[in-house]
Amino acid sequence: SVRIPAGFTGIYSLRPCYGRLPYEGAANVLEGQEAITSAIGPMASNISALKTFTKAVLDAKPWNKDPLVLRKPWNDKEYALTEHGGEGAQLCFAVMLDNGLVRPQPPVRRAMSMLVSALTDAGHKVIDWENKLHLELHATSEHIMSADGGEGYRTVCSLTGEPLLQTMMPHAEQPDPNHPWHAHPTFLDEPFTMTLRNAGKGAISAYELWELHKKKAEIRKQYLDHWERTKTRTGTGRPVDAILCPVAPYPAPPHGHNSNDFYTVIWNFLDYACTAFPVTKVDSSLDLPDPPPDSFYNQEDEAVFKLYDPEVFFNAPVGLQLVGRTQEEEAVIAMTEIAVSALETWKGVHSKS
């Protein structure tokens, strides 16, 4: 992951699409799993470094070294947003404040509100993103990632002699029974669980995996069509230019409590280019706890709600994502620059962020 670490430490990162940047020679896990492959990308202390790094790597023609890299050089026209109205054009962003599976905590919602205000003040349009197929997408993703029944993890551990860690709790040798992963034996009340919890459930057949690949392709097509249909709501003559959403439903959490990754995994599944960037930090005077909702989406939603304490999370970084479409890294970097510039201007006007 590059987005969750960046979001939790107040820096910037780019998650490119499959095959855009070279993985040759890099260590990895789950090698051979090519349905939802990892994508190597940069993390940096400023947004301009993401462009500098990505352009430098692509200018070196990595497809001549790594057979899995697409033959796609850096494209200045895409960076100039020619497919998004051109430089200086009004953009339309869609806001996914809540993915319908786990609600974000108060500091994350405030960060989203800051970003929306900043972009609106800068003359851009912002509309709500309408969630589609998220539960089905999550289920398919978890089944694919655990298709080997955990053999990949166990093999790596047997080769290195290291244990399979089940908790990041400091000084904890056994899983914390109060941790969201272990306090609730099922996730979303559905017959699938987080990838690590699936490790002991046994591998599925090749045919069953092919069926999951087929399901994944169907979901990607439906999500693409869903994005295209936003053209009727943007007022720009184009579909939504990018989606804005949390990196995680919480700011940087205490060790051992990062239990939910769906705000990033969804884009891995769909293979959309995206960035993470810092927005603010938790302020206990502004980010007061919410009253309990009438009902929770599921057990993890409840666990994330109960996890929040403004004093525990005080001053923790809050990061957000900007999500573009497949293979448009240049445009995503450019739109992130626009968002970051708008935020800096907005913060200059509003003294308390």
Coordinates of C-alpha atoms in Angstrom, one line a residue:
S1 CA 0.0 0.0 0.0
V2 CA 1.1 3.5 -0.7
R3 CA -2.1 5.4 -0.1
I4 CA -2.9 4.3 3.5
P5 CA 0.7 4.9 4.7
A6 CA 0.6 8.3 3.0
G7 CA -2.7 9.2 4.4
F8 CA -1.7 8.2 7.9
T9 CA 1.6 10.2 7.8
G10 CA 0.5 13.4 6.1
I11 CA 2.3 12.9 2.8
Y12 CA 1.4 12.3 -0.9
S13 CA 1.3 9.1 -3.0
L14 CA 0.3 7.8 -6.4
R15 CA -1.3 4.4 -7.0
P16 CA -0.9 3.9 -10.7
C17 CA -2.7 1.3 -12.7
Y18 CA -1.5 -2.2 -13.4
G19 CA 1.5 -2.2 -15.6
R20 CA 2.2 1.5 -15.7
L21 CA 5.3 1.5 -13.6
P22 CA 7.9 -1.4 -13.4
Y23 CA 7.9 -4.0 -10.7
E24 CA 10.8 -5.9 -12.1
G25 CA 13.3 -6.8 -9.4
A26 CA 11.1 -5.6 -6.5
A27 CA 10.1 -7.9 -3.7
N28 CA 6.4 -8.7 -3.4
V29 CA 3.9 -11.0 -1.9
L30 CA 1.2 -13.2 -3.5
E31 CA 3.3 -13.3 -6.7
G32 CA 1.4 -15.0 -9.5
Q33 CA -2.0 -13.6 -8.3
E34 CA -2.8 -11.5 -11.3
A35 CA -6.6 -10.9 -10.9
I36 CA -6.1 -7.9 -8.5
T37 CA -2.4 -7.3 -8.8
S38 CA -0.5 -4.8 -6.7
A39 CA 0.8 -1.6 -8.4
I40 CA 4.1 0.0 -7.4
G41 CA 4.0 3.7 -6.9
P42 CA 5.8 6.7 -5.2
M43 CA 5.3 8.3 -1.9
A44 CA 6.6 11.9 -1.4
S45 CA 6.5 14.9 0.9
N46 CA 5.0 17.1 -1.9
I47 CA 2.8 16.7 -4.8
S48 CA 5.3 17.9 -7.4
A49 CA 7.6 15.0 -6.5
L50 CA 4.9 12.5 -7.7
K51 CA 5.0 14.0 -11.2
T52 CA 8.8 14.3 -11.2
F53 CA 9.3 10.6 -10.2
T54 CA 6.6 9.2 -12.5
K55 CA 7.8 11.2 -15.5
A56 CA 11.4 10.2 -14.9
V57 CA 10.6 6.5 -14.7
L58 CA 8.5 6.6 -17.8
D59 CA 11.1 8.6 -19.7
A60 CA 13.5 5.8 -19.0
K61 CA 11.3 3.5 -21.1
P62 CA 10.7 0.8 -18.5
W63 CA 8.9 -1.5 -20.9
N64 CA 12.4 -2.3 -22.3
K65 CA 13.3 -3.8 -18.9
D66 CA 10.0 -5.1 -17.6
P67 CA 7.7 -7.2 -19.9
L68 CA 4.7 -6.4 -17.9
V69 CA 4.9 -2.6 -18.3
L70 CA 2.7 -1.0 -20.9
R71 CA 4.4 0.8 -23.7
K72 CA 2.9 4.2 -22.6
P73 CA 5.2 7.1 -22.3
W74 CA 4.5 10.2 -20.2
N75 CA 1.8 12.2 -22.0
D76 CA 1.9 16.0 -21.6
K77 CA -1.5 16.3 -23.2
E78 CA -3.1 14.1 -20.6
Y79 CA -1.3 16.1 -17.9
A80 CA -2.7 19.3 -19.5
L81 CA -6.2 17.7 -18.9
T82 CA -7.1 17.8 -22.6
E83 CA -9.8 15.1 -21.9
H84 CA -11.1 17.1 -19.0
G85 CA -11.8 20.4 -20.7
G86 CA -8.2 21.6 -20.9
E87 CA -6.1 23.7 -18.6
G88 CA -8.1 26.2 -16.6
A89 CA -11.5 24.5 -17.3
Q90 CA -14.1 24.0 -14.7
L91 CA -13.9 20.4 -13.3
C92 CA -16.6 18.4 -11.8
F93 CA -15.7 16.2 -8.9
A94 CA -17.9 13.5 -7.3
V95 CA -17.8 13.1 -3.5
M96 CA -18.0 9.7 -2.0
L97 CA -18.3 10.6 1.7
D98 CA -19.7 7.2 2.7
N99 CA -19.1 4.0 0.8
G100 CA -22.2 2.4 2.3
L101 CA -20.2 -0.3 4.2
V102 CA -18.3 1.7 6.9
R103 CA -19.1 5.3 7.8
P104 CA -16.1 7.7 8.2
Q105 CA -15.3 9.2 11.6
P106 CA -15.8 13.0 12.3
P107 CA -12.3 14.2 11.4
V108 CA -12.6 12.5 8.0
R109 CA -15.9 14.1 7.3
R110 CA -14.5 17.5 8.2
A111 CA -11.6 16.9 5.8
M112 CA -14.0 16.1 3.1
S113 CA -16.0 19.2 3.9
M114 CA -12.9 21.3 3.7
L115 CA -12.0 19.9 0.3
V116 CA -15.5 20.4 -1.1
S117 CA -15.5 24.0 0.1
A118 CA -12.0 24.7 -1.3
L119 CA -12.9 23.3 -4.7
T120 CA -16.2 25.1 -4.8
D121 CA -14.6 28.4 -3.9
A122 CA -12.1 27.8 -6.7
G123 CA -14.9 27.6 -9.2
H124 CA -15.3 23.8 -9.7
K125 CA -18.4 21.8 -9.4
V126 CA -19.0 19.1 -6.8
I127 CA -21.7 16.5 -6.9
D128 CA -22.5 13.4 -4.8
W129 CA -21.2 10.0 -6.0
E130 CA -23.9 7.4 -6.1
N131 CA -22.5 4.1 -4.7
K132 CA -23.0 1.0 -6.9
L133 CA -22.2 -2.7 -6.2
H134 CA -19.9 -2.0 -3.3
L135 CA -20.9 -5.0 -1.2
E136 CA -20.7 -7.3 -4.2
L137 CA -17.4 -5.8 -5.2
H138 CA -16.0 -6.2 -1.7
A139 CA -17.1 -9.8 -1.5
T140 CA -15.6 -10.7 -4.9
S141 CA -12.3 -9.0 -4.0
E142 CA -12.0 -10.9 -0.7
H143 CA -12.8 -14.2 -2.4
I144 CA -10.1 -13.6 -5.0
M145 CA -7.5 -12.5 -2.6
S146 CA -8.0 -15.6 -0.4
A147 CA -8.4 -18.1 -3.3
D148 CA -5.2 -19.9 -2.3
G149 CA -6.5 -20.5 1.3
G150 CA -3.5 -18.7 2.7
E151 CA -0.9 -20.9 1.1
G152 CA 1.1 -18.0 -0.2
Y153 CA 1.4 -16.4 3.2
R154 CA 2.3 -19.7 4.9
T155 CA 4.9 -20.5 2.2
V156 CA 6.7 -17.2 2.7
C157 CA 6.7 -17.7 6.4
S158 CA 8.1 -21.2 6.1
L159 CA 10.9 -20.0 3.9
T160 CA 11.9 -17.1 6.2
G161 CA 11.1 -18.8 9.5
E162 CA 9.0 -15.8 10.5
P163 CA 5.6 -16.1 12.2
L164 CA 2.4 -15.1 10.4
L165 CA 1.5 -11.9 12.4
Q166 CA -2.1 -11.6 13.4
T167 CA -1.9 -8.3 15.2
M168 CA 0.0 -5.1 15.2
M169 CA -0.9 -4.4 18.8
P170 CA 2.3 -3.4 20.7
H171 CA 3.6 -6.1 23.0
A172 CA 0.7 -8.4 22.1
E173 CA 1.5 -12.0 21.3
Q174 CA -2.0 -13.1 20.7
P175 CA -4.9 -11.4 18.8
D176 CA -6.7 -8.8 20.9
P177 CA -10.3 -10.2 21.4
N178 CA -11.6 -6.6 21.4
H179 CA -10.0 -5.8 18.0
P180 CA -12.7 -5.4 15.3
W181 CA -11.2 -8.3 13.3
H182 CA -11.5 -10.7 16.2
A183 CA -14.4 -9.4 18.1
H184 CA -16.7 -10.1 15.2
P185 CA -16.3 -13.5 13.5
T186 CA -18.1 -12.3 10.3
F187 CA -17.9 -9.1 8.3
L188 CA -21.0 -7.4 7.0
D189 CA -23.0 -10.4 8.2
E190 CA -22.0 -12.1 5.0
P191 CA -20.3 -15.5 4.5
F192 CA -17.0 -14.0 3.7
T193 CA -14.3 -12.4 5.9
M194 CA -11.1 -10.4 5.7
T195 CA -8.3 -12.0 3.7
L196 CA -6.3 -13.1 6.7
R197 CA -9.3 -14.7 8.4
N198 CA -9.9 -16.6 5.2
A199 CA -6.3 -18.1 5.4
G200 CA -7.5 -21.2 7.0
K201 CA -10.6 -21.9 5.0
G202 CA -8.9 -23.8 2.2
A203 CA -8.2 -23.1 -1.4
I204 CA -10.8 -23.0 -4.1
S205 CA -10.6 -24.7 -7.5
A206 CA -9.3 -23.2 -10.7
Y207 CA -12.8 -23.1 -12.2
E208 CA -14.1 -21.3 -9.1
L209 CA -11.4 -18.7 -9.5
W210 CA -12.2 -18.3 -13.2
E211 CA -15.8 -17.6 -12.2
L212 CA -14.6 -14.9 -9.8
H213 CA -12.5 -13.4 -12.6
K214 CA -15.6 -13.3 -14.8
K215 CA -17.6 -11.7 -12.0
K216 CA -14.9 -9.1 -11.5
A217 CA -15.0 -8.2 -15.2
E218 CA -18.8 -7.8 -15.1
I219 CA -18.6 -5.5 -12.1
R220 CA -15.9 -3.4 -13.7
K221 CA -18.1 -3.0 -16.8
Q222 CA -21.1 -2.0 -14.7
Y223 CA -19.0 0.5 -12.8
L224 CA -17.6 2.0 -16.0
D225 CA -21.1 2.5 -17.4
H226 CA -22.2 4.0 -14.0
W227 CA -19.3 6.6 -14.3
E228 CA -20.2 7.4 -17.9
R229 CA -23.8 8.1 -16.9
T230 CA -22.7 10.9 -14.6
K231 CA -22.5 13.0 -17.8
T232 CA -26.2 13.8 -17.3
R233 CA -25.5 15.4 -13.9
T234 CA -22.2 17.3 -14.2
G235 CA -23.2 20.2 -16.4
T236 CA -19.8 20.1 -18.1
G237 CA -20.7 17.9 -21.0
R238 CA -18.4 15.3 -19.6
P239 CA -18.7 12.6 -17.1
V240 CA -17.3 13.2 -13.6
D241 CA -13.7 14.1 -13.9
A242 CA -12.6 12.4 -10.6
I243 CA -14.0 11.0 -7.4
L244 CA -13.0 12.3 -4.0
C245 CA -13.1 10.0 -1.0
P246 CA -11.4 9.0 2.3
V247 CA -8.2 7.0 2.4
A248 CA -9.8 5.1 5.3
P249 CA -12.9 5.7 7.5
Y250 CA -10.6 7.0 10.3
P251 CA -7.5 9.2 10.6
A252 CA -4.2 7.5 11.5
P253 CA -5.4 5.0 14.1
P254 CA -3.7 3.4 17.2
H255 CA -1.4 0.5 16.3
G256 CA -3.4 -2.7 15.6
H257 CA -6.6 -0.9 14.8
N258 CA -6.3 -0.4 11.0
S259 CA -9.0 -3.0 10.2
N260 CA -10.7 -1.5 7.2
D261 CA -9.2 -1.0 3.7
F262 CA -12.2 -1.0 1.4
Y263 CA -11.9 2.8 0.6
T264 CA -8.6 1.9 -1.2
V265 CA -9.3 -1.8 -2.3
I266 CA -12.3 -0.7 -4.3
W267 CA -10.0 1.2 -6.7
N268 CA -7.5 -1.7 -6.9
F269 CA -10.3 -3.9 -7.9
L270 CA -11.5 -1.5 -10.6
D271 CA -7.9 -0.6 -11.6
Y272 CA -8.3 3.2 -11.3
A273 CA -5.4 5.5 -10.9
C274 CA -5.5 7.5 -7.7
T275 CA -3.6 9.7 -5.3
A276 CA -3.6 10.2 -1.6
F277 CA -2.9 13.7 -0.1
P278 CA -3.0 15.3 3.3
V279 CA -5.8 17.6 4.3
T280 CA -5.8 18.3 8.0
K281 CA -5.2 16.8 11.4
V282 CA -7.6 15.8 14.2
D283 CA -8.7 18.7 16.4
S284 CA -10.4 17.5 19.5
S285 CA -12.3 20.9 19.7
L286 CA -13.7 20.5 16.2
D287 CA -14.0 16.7 15.7
L288 CA -16.5 15.8 18.5
P289 CA -17.8 12.2 18.6
D290 CA -21.1 11.6 16.8
P291 CA -24.2 10.3 18.6
P292 CA -24.9 6.6 17.7
P293 CA -26.9 6.1 14.6
D294 CA -30.3 4.5 14.7
S295 CA -28.6 1.4 13.2
F296 CA -25.2 0.4 11.9
Y297 CA -24.4 -1.0 8.4
N298 CA -22.7 -4.0 9.9
Q299 CA -20.5 -5.1 12.8
E300 CA -17.4 -3.4 11.4
D301 CA -19.2 -0.1 10.9
E302 CA -20.1 -0.3 14.6
A303 CA -16.5 -1.2 15.6
V304 CA -15.1 1.7 13.7
F305 CA -17.7 4.1 15.3
K306 CA -16.8 2.9 18.8
L307 CA -13.1 3.2 18.0
Y308 CA -13.2 7.0 17.8
D309 CA -12.0 9.1 20.7
P310 CA -10.9 12.7 19.9
E311 CA -8.2 12.6 22.6
V312 CA -6.7 9.3 21.4
F313 CA -6.7 10.5 17.8
F314 CA -5.6 14.1 18.6
N315 CA -3.3 15.6 15.9
A316 CA -3.4 12.4 13.8
P317 CA -3.1 13.1 10.0
V318 CA -6.2 12.9 7.9
G319 CA -5.7 12.1 4.2
L320 CA -8.1 11.8 1.3
Q321 CA -8.0 10.3 -2.2
L322 CA -8.5 11.6 -5.7
V323 CA -9.6 8.9 -8.1
G324 CA -9.4 9.0 -11.8
R325 CA -9.9 6.3 -14.4
T326 CA -7.8 3.5 -15.8
Q327 CA -4.4 4.5 -17.1
E328 CA -4.8 8.3 -16.6
E329 CA -2.0 8.8 -14.1
E330 CA -1.0 12.1 -15.7
A331 CA -4.5 13.6 -15.3
V332 CA -4.9 12.3 -11.8
I333 CA -1.6 14.0 -10.8
A334 CA -2.7 17.3 -12.5
M335 CA -6.2 17.2 -10.8
T336 CA -4.5 16.5 -7.4
E337 CA -2.3 19.6 -7.9
I338 CA -5.5 21.6 -8.5
A339 CA -7.1 20.2 -5.4
V340 CA -4.1 20.8 -3.3
S341 CA -3.7 24.4 -4.6
A342 CA -7.4 25.0 -3.8
L343 CA -7.0 23.7 -0.3
E344 CA -3.9 25.9 0.4
T345 CA -5.9 28.9 -0.8
W346 CA -8.9 28.0 1.3
K347 CA -6.7 27.4 4.4
G348 CA -5.2 30.8 3.9
V349 CA -8.6 32.4 4.1
H350 CA -9.9 30.3 6.9
S351 CA -7.4 30.5 9.8
K352 CA -8.7 27.3 11.7
S353 CA -8.4 24.2 9.6

